[in-house]
Coordinates of C-alpha atoms and ligand atoms in Angstrom, one line a residue:
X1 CA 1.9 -57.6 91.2
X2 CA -0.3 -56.5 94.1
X3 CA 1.5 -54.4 96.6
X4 CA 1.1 -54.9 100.6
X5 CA -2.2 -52.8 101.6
X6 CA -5.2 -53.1 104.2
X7 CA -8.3 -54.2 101.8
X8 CA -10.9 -52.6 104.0
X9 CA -11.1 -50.9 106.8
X10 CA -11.7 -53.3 109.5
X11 CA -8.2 -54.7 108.3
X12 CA -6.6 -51.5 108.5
X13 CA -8.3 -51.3 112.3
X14 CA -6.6 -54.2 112.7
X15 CA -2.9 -53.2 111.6
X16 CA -2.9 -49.7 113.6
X17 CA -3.9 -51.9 116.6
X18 CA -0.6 -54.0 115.7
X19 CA 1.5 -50.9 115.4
X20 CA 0.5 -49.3 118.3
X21 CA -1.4 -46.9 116.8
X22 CA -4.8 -47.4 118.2
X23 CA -6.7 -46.6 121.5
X24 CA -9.9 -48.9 121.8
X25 CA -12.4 -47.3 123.5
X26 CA -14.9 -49.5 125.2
X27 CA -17.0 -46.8 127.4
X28 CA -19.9 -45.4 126.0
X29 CA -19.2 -41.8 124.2
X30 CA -21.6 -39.0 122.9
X31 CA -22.2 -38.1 119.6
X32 CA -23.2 -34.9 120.6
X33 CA -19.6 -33.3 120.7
X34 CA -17.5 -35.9 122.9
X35 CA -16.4 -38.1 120.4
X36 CA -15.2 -34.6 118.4
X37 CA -13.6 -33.6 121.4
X38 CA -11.8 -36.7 121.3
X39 CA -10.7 -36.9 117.5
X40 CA -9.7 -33.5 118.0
X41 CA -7.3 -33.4 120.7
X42 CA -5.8 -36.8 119.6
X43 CA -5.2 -34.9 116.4
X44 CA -3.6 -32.0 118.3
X45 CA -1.2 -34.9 120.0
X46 CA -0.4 -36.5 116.6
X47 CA -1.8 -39.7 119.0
X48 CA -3.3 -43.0 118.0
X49 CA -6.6 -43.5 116.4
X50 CA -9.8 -43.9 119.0
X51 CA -11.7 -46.6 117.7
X52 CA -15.4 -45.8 119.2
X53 CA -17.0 -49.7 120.3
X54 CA -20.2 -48.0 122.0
X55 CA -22.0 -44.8 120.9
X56 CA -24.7 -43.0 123.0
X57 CA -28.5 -43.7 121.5
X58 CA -26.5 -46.2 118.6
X59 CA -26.2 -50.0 119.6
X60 CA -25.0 -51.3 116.9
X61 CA -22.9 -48.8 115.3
X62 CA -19.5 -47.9 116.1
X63 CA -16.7 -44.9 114.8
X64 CA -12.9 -44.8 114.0
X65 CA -11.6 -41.1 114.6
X66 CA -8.4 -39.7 113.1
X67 CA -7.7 -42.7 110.8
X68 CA -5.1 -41.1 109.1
X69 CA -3.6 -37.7 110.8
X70 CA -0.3 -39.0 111.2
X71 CA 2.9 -40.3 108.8
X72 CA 3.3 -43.4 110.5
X73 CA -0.2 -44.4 109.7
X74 CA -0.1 -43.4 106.2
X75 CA 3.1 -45.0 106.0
X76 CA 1.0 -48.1 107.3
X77 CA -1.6 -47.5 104.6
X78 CA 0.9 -47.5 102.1
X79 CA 2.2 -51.4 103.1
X80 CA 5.4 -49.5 104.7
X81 CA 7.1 -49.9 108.3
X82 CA 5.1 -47.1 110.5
X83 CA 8.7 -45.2 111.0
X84 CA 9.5 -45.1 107.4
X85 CA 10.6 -41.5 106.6
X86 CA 8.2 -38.9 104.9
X87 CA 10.7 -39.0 101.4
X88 CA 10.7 -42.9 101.4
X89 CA 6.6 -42.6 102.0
X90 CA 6.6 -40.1 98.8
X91 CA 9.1 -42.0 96.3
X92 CA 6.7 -45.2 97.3
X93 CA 3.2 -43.0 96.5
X94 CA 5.2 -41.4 93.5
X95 CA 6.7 -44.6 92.2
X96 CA 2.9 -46.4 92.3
X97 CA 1.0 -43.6 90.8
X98 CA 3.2 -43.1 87.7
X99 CA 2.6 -46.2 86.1
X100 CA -0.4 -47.2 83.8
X101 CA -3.8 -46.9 85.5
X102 CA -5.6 -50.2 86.4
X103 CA -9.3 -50.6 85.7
X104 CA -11.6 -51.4 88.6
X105 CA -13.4 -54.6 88.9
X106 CA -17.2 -55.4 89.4
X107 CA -18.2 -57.5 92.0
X108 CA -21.6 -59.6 92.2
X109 CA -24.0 -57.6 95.1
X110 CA -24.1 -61.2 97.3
X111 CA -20.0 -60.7 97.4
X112 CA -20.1 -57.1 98.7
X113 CA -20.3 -56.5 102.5
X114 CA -21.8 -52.8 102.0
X115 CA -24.6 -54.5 101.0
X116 CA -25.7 -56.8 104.1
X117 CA -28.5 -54.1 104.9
X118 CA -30.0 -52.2 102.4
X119 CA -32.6 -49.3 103.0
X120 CA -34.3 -47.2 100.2
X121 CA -37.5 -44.8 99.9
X122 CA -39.5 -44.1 103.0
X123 CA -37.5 -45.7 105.4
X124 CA -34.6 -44.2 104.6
X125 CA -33.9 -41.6 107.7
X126 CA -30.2 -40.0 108.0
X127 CA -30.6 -39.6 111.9
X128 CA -30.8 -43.8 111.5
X129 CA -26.8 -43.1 111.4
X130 CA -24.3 -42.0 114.3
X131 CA -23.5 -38.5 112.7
X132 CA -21.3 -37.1 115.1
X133 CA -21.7 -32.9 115.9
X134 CA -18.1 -32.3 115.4
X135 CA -17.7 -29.1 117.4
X136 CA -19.3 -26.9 119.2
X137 CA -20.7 -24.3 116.8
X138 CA -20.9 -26.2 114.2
X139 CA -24.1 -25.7 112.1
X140 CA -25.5 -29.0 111.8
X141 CA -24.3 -32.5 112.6
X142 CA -21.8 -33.7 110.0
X143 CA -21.9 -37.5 108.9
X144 CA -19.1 -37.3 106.2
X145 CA -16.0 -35.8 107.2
X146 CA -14.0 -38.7 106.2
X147 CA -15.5 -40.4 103.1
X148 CA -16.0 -39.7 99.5
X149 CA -18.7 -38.6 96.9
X150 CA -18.7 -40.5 93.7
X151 CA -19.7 -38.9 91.0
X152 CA -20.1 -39.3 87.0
X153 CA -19.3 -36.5 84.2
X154 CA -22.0 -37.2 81.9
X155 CA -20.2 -37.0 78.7
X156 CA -17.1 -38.3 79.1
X157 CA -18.1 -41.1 81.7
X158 CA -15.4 -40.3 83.9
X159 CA -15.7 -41.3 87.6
X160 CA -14.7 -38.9 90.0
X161 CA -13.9 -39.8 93.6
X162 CA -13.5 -36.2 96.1
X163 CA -14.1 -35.2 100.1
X164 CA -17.0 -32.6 99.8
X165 CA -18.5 -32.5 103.5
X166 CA -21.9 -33.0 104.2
X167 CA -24.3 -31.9 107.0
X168 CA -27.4 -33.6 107.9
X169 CA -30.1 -31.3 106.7
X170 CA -32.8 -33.4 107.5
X171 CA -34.1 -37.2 107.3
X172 CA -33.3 -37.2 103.3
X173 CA -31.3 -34.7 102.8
X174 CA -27.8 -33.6 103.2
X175 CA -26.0 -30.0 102.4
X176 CA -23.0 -29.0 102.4
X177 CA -20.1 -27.0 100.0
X178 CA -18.8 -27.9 96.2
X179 CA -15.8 -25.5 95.2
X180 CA -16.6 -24.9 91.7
X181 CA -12.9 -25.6 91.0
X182 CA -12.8 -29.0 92.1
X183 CA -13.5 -31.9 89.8
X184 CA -17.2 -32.3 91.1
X185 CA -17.6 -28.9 90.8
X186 CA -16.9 -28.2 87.7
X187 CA -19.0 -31.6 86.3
X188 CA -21.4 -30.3 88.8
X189 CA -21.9 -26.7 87.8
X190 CA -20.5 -27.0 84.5
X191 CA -22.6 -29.9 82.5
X192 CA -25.3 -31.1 85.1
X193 CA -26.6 -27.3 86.5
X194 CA -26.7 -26.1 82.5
X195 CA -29.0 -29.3 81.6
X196 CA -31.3 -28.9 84.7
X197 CA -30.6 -32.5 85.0
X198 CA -29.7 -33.7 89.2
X199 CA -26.3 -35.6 89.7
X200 CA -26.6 -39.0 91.1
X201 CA -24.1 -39.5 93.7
X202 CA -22.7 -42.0 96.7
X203 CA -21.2 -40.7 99.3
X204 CA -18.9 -44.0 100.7
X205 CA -17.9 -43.8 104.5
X206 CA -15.7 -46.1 106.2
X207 CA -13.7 -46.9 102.6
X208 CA -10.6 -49.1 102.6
X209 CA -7.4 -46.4 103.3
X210 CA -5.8 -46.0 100.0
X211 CA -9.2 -45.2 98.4
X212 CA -9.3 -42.2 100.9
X213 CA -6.0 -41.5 99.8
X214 CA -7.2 -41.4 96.5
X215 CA -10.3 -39.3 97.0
X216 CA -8.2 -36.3 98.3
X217 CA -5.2 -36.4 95.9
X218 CA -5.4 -33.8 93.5
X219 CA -4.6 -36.3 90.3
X220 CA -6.0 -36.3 86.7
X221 CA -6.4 -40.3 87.2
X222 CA -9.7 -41.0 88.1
X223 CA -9.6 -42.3 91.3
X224 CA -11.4 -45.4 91.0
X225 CA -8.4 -46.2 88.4
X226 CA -6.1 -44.0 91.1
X227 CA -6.6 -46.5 94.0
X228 CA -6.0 -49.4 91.6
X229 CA -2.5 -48.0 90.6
X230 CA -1.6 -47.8 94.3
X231 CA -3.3 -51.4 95.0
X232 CA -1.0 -53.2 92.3
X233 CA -4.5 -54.6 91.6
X234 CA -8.0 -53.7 90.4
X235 CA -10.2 -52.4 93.3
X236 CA -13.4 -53.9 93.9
X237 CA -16.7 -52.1 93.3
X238 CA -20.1 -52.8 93.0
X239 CA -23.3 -51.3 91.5
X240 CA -25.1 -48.5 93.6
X241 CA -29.1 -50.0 94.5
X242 CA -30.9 -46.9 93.2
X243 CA -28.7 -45.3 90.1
X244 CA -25.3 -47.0 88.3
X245 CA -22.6 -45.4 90.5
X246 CA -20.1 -47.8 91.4
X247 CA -18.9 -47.7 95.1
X248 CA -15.8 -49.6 97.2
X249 CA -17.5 -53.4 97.6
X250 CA -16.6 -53.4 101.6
X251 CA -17.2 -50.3 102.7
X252 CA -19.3 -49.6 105.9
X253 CA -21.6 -47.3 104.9
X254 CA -23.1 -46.1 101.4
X255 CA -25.6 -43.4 100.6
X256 CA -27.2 -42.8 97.3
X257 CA -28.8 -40.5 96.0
X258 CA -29.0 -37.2 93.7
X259 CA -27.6 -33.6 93.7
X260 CA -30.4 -31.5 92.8
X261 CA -29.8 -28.3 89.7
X262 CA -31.4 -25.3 90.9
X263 CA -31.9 -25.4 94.3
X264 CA -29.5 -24.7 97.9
X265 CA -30.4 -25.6 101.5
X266 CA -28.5 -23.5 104.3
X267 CA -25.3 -24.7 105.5
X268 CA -22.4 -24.7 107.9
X269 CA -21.1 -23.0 109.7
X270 CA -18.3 -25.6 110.5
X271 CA -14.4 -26.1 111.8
X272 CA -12.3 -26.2 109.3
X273 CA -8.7 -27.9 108.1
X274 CA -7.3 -24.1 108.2
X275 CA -7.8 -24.1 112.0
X276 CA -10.5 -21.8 111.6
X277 CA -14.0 -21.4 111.5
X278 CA -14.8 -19.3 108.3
X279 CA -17.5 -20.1 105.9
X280 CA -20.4 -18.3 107.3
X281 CA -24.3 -20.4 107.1
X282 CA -24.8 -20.0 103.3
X283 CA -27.0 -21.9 100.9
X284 CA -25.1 -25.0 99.3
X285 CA -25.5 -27.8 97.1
X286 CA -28.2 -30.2 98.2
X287 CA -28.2 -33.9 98.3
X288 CA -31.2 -35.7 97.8
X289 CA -31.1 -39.5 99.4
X290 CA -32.5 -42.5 97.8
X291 CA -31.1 -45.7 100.1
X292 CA -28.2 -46.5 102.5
X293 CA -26.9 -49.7 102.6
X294 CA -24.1 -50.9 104.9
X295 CA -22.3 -53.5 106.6
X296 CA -23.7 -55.3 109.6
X297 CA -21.9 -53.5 112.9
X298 CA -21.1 -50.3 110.5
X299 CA -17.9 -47.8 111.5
X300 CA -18.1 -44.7 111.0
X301 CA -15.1 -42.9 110.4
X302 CA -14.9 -39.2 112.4
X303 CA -12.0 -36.9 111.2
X304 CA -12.0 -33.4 113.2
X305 CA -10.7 -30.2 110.9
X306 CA -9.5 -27.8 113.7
X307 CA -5.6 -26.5 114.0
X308 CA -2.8 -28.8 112.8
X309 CA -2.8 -31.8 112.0
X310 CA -5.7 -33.4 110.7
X311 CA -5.9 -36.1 108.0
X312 CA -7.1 -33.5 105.5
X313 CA -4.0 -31.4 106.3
X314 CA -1.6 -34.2 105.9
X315 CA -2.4 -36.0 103.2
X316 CA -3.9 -33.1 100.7
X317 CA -0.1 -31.8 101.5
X318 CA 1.3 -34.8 101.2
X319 CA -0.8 -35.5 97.8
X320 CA -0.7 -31.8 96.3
X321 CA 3.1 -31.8 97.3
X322 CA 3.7 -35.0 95.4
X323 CA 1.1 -34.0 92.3
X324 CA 3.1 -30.6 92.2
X325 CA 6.8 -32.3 91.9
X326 CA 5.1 -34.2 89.4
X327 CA 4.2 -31.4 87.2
X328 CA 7.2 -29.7 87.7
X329 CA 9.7 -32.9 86.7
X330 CA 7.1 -32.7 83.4
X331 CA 8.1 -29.3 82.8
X332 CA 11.7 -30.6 82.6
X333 CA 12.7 -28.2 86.0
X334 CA 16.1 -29.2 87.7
X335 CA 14.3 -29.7 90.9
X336 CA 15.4 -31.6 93.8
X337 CA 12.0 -32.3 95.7
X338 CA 9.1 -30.8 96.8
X339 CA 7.6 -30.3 100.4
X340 CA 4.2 -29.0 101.7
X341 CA 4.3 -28.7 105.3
X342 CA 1.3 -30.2 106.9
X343 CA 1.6 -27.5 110.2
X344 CA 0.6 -24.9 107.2
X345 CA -2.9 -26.6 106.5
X346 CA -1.5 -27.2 102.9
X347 CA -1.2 -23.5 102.5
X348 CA 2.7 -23.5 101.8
X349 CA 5.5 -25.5 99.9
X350 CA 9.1 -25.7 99.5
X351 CA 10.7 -26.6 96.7
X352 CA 14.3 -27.2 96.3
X353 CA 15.9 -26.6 92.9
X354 CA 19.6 -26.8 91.3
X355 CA 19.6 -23.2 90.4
X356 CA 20.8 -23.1 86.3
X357 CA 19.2 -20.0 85.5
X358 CA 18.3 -16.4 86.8
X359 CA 14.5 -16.6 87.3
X360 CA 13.9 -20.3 88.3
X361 CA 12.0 -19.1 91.1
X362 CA 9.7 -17.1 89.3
X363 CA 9.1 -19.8 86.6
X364 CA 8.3 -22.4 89.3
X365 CA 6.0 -20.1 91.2
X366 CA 4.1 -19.0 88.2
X367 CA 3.7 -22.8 87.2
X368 CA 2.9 -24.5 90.4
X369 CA 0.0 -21.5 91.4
X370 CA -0.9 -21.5 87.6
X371 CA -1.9 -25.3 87.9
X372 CA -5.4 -26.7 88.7
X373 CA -4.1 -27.0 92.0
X374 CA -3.6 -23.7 92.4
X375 CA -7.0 -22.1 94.1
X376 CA -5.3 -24.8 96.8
X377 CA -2.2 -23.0 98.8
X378 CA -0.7 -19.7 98.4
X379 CA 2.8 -19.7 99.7
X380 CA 6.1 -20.4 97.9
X381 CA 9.3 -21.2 99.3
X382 CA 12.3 -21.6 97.0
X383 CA 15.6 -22.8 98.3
X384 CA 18.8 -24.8 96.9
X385 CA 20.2 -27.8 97.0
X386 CA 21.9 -27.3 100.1
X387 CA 19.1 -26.9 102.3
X388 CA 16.6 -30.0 103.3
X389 CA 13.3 -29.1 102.4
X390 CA 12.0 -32.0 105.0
X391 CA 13.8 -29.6 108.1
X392 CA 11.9 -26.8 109.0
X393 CA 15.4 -25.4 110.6
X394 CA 17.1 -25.5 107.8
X395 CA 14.0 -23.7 105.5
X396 CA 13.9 -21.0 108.1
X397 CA 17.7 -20.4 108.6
X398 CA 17.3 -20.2 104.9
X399 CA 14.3 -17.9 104.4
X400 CA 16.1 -15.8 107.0
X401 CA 19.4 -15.7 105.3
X402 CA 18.7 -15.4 101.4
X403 CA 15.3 -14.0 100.9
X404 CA 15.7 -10.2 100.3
X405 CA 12.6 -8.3 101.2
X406 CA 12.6 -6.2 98.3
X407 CA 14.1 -8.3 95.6
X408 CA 13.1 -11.7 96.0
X409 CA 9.5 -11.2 97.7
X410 CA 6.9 -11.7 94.4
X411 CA 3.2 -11.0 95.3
X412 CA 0.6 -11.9 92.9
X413 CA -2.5 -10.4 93.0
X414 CA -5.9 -11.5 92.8
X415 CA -5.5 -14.8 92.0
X416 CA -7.9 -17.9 92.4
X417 CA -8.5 -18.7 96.1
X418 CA -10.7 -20.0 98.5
X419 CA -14.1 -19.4 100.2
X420 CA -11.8 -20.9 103.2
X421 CA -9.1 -18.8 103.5
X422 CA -8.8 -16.9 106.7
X423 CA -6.4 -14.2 105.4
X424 CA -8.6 -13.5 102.6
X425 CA -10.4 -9.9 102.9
X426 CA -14.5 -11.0 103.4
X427 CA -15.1 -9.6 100.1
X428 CA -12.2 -11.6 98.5
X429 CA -13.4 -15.0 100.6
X430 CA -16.6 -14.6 99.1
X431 CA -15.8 -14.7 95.9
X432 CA -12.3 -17.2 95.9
X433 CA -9.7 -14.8 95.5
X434 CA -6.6 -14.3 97.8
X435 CA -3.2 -13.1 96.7
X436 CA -0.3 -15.5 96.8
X437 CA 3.5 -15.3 97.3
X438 CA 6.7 -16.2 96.4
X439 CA 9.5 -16.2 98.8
X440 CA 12.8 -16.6 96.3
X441 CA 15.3 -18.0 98.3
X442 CA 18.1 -18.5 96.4
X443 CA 21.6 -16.2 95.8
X444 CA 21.5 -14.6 93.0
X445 CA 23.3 -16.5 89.7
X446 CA 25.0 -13.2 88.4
X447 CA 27.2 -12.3 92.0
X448 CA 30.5 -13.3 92.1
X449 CA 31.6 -16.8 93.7
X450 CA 33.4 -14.1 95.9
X451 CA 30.8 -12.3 96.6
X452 CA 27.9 -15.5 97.5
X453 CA 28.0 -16.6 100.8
X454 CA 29.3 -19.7 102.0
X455 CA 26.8 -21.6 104.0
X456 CA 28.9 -22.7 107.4
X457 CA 28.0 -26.4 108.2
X458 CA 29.6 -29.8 109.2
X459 CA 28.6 -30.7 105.6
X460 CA 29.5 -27.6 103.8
X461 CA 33.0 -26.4 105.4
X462 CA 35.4 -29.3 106.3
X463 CA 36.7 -31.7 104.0
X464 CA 35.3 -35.5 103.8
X465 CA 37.8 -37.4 105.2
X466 CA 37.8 -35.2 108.2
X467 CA 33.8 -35.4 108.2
X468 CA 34.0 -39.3 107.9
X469 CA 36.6 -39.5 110.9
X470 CA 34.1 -37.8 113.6
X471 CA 31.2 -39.6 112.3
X472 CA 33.0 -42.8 113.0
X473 CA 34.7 -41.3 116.5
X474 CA 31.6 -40.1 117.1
X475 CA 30.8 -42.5 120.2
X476 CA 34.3 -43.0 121.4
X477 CA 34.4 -39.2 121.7
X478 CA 31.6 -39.5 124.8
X479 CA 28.7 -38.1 122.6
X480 CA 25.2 -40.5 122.1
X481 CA 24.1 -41.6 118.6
Ligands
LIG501 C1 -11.6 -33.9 104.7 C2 -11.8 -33.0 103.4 C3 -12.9 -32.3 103.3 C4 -13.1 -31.5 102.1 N1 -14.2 -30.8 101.9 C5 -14.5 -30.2 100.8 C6 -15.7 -29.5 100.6 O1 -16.6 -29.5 101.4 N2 -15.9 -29.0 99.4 C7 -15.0 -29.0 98.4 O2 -15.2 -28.4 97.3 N3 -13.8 -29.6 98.5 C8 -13.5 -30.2 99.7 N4 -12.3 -30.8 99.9 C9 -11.3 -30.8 98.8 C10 -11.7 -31.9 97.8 O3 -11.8 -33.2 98.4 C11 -10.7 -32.0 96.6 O4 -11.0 -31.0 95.8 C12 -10.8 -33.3 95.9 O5 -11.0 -34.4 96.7 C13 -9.6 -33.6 95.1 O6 -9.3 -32.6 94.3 P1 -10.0 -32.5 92.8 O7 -11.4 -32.1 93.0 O8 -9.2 -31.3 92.2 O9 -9.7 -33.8 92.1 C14 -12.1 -31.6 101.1 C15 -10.9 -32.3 101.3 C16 -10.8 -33.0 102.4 C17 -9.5 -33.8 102.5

């Protein structure tokens, strides 16, 4: 059965207008660094999305910033109230993505609205499209910052769906950075480099919002299959106009083309989701373009990497988080859930476990930054099933309280890292590696119930029935809900 879910964009424009959750803005905006300016500081506020009607020397294009910074709008994406909490927004993601993966459709090219105009060869010029300059300093103007390149691996046909930014370069050509660790990367640099053979690609902008979802989540799935699952139904594709890529039907704005073997073109430098700008102008991966096609009155989306909290930071927390509980619950782990805080640019997590064993902590570090995902985040906090790994209070009263310095801090060298990470020595940035850390915060299983401490709450310390009588005095004692 098909769950509730926005088919394409323009829908979902039109639900976070329902919920509140949109600003449309009718006067004229800049590409040249306004509209950044914009995404950004709504993304600062945690505010509603600016839907762009009018942009400077582009009639006839218009841009959604920040589509999906904030819980309550991936909440909305989901098909969930807009206040539903962030555990009820996991256990729905979690629930959909376990089942059986559900094969994409093909749609006829007359039924898809990406293809209402359709440009190839000559004609084709990238500076034809609204790409905003993001921020100041950045080294080029960036068209997809909120998107996704599909891409094939050539042997086992597998269709991979991943957020790889891209800078306009010129009129055909785009640049921009392909961690070797990711999916593309590997397909990329492992099978396609080798053969000296280029990598046809689409980069989709403007896609419905649980293919976006899709396209940063960490899973094995592919994510054409991925998006499907979350659906309840097949999602709709069509074939690409210049190679046999299959992109989103009704998305706004498709471009086609190849990723050259053999060749880089400079790139960046550019904000990015750690808050930082780090990655120095370095030759990177080029994209050759064939055609762009797109919907008549095009939106583009704009998302703004810059200090907490863009959609990059929420949901590649929200999807690695979920992925990693996943792998752990595999591994048969007593765990009680898994957190990654958005505020840490996807660079921490907290698990919660029922302690059964001396070492727990150890074992779920080890597996978690042993995974593919890894290269990803670099900070792990363990606590118990007392504390709720959803309130940062609680996760630093316990860090505070039951992390011993010299016991339970575990540093592991030289592991896999990335170019991105601002902590990371230069030489270590340039070549992925960063140490990572494990923050054990639970009592040890071998001291004596005498000697553990008790944790003093109004949950902990008095009995239930005395618990249940305040709660239900609560009001008639003065206080507020
Ligand atoms: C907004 C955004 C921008 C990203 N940009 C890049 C990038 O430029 N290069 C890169 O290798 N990964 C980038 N990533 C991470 C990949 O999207 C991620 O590796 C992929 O989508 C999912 O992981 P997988 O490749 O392991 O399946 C970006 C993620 C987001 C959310």
């Amino acid at each position: 059965m098909a769950n509730k879910y926005y088919k394409d964009n323009r829908e979902f424009i039109k639900g976070l207008d329902e919920a509140g959750l949109l600003v449309t803005v009718e006067q004229e905006v800049d590409w040249d660094m306004e509209m950044g300016a914009i995404v950004r500081r709504v993304c600062e506020m945690k505010g509603p999305s600016p839907y762009f009607k009018s942009i400077k020397e582009y009639e006839g294009f218009e841009a959604l910033g920040a589509p999906l910074a904030t819980y309550p709008k991936l909440a909305l994406a989901l098909g969930l109230p807009p206040d539903a909490s962030i555990p009820e927004i996991g256990r729905v993601y979690t629930e959909r993505t376990n089942g059986a993966p559900i094969q994409p459709v093909v749609v006829e090219r007359d039924a898809a609205p990406c293809k209402q105009n359709i440009i190839t060869g000559d004609d084709v010029d990238l500076f034809d499209l609204p790409a905003p300059m993001v921020h100041d300093g950045d080294g080029g103007r960036y068209l997809a910052t909120w998107h996704m390149v599909v891409s094939r691996e050539p042997d086992s046909g597998d269709v991979n769906w991943g957020m790889y930014r891209q800078m306009v370069f010129d009129e055909k050509t785009m640049t921009g950075p392909v961690l070797p660790f990711s999916d593309m990367g590997k397909m990329f640099y492992n099978k396609y480099v080798p053969r000296n053979q280029p990598m046809p690609f689409a980069t989709v902008i403007g896609m419905d919002p649980l293919s976006g979802i899709a396209a940063c989540a960490p899973s094995p799935i592919p994510e054409d299959q991925f998006t499907g699952m979350m659906m309840g139904e097949p999602v709709e594709l069509v074939k690409c106009e210049t190679n046999d890529l299959l992109v989103p039907a009704s998305a706004e704005i498709i471009i086609e083309g190849e990723v050259l073997p053999g060749i880089n073109m400079l790139e960046a430098p550019f904000g990015e989701y750690t808050g930082y700008r780090t990655s120095p102008r370095e030759p990177r991966a080029v994209y050759r373009v064939h055609a762009i096609t797109y919907r008549d009155r095009p939106i583009v989306a704009v998302s703004n990497m810059g200090i907490p909290t863009d959609e990059g930071q929420l949901l590649r927390s929200f999807s690695l988080g979920l992925e990693m509980e996943k792998l752990l619950r595999s591994q048969g782990i007593p765990i009680t859930g898994v957190y990654m805080l958005p505020e840490s640019t996807h660079h921490l997590v907290v698990v919660g476990t029922k302690p059964a064993y001396s070492g727990i902590a150890s074992q779920i570090a080890q597996l978690v930054f042993g995974s593919k995902l890894g290269p990803w985040f670099h900070q792990v906090i363990v606590v118990d099933q007392t504390v709720d790994i959803y309130n940062v209070n609680e996760v630093i009263h316990a860090f505070s309280t039951r992390c011993d310095p010299a016991r339970d801090i575990h540093i592991y060298r030289e592991s896999a890292g990335t170019p991105l990470n601002p902590y990371a020595s230069p030489a270590d940035r340039k070549v992925g590696r960063g140490s990572k850390v494990l923050f054990d915060c639970l009592f040890p299983l071998d001291w004596s119930r005498a000697d553990t401490p008790i944790l003093v709450s109004f949950n902990t310390v008095y009995p239930q029935d005395i618990q249940d009588r305040v709660l239900a005095q609560w009001t008639n004692y003065g206080f507020s809900e």
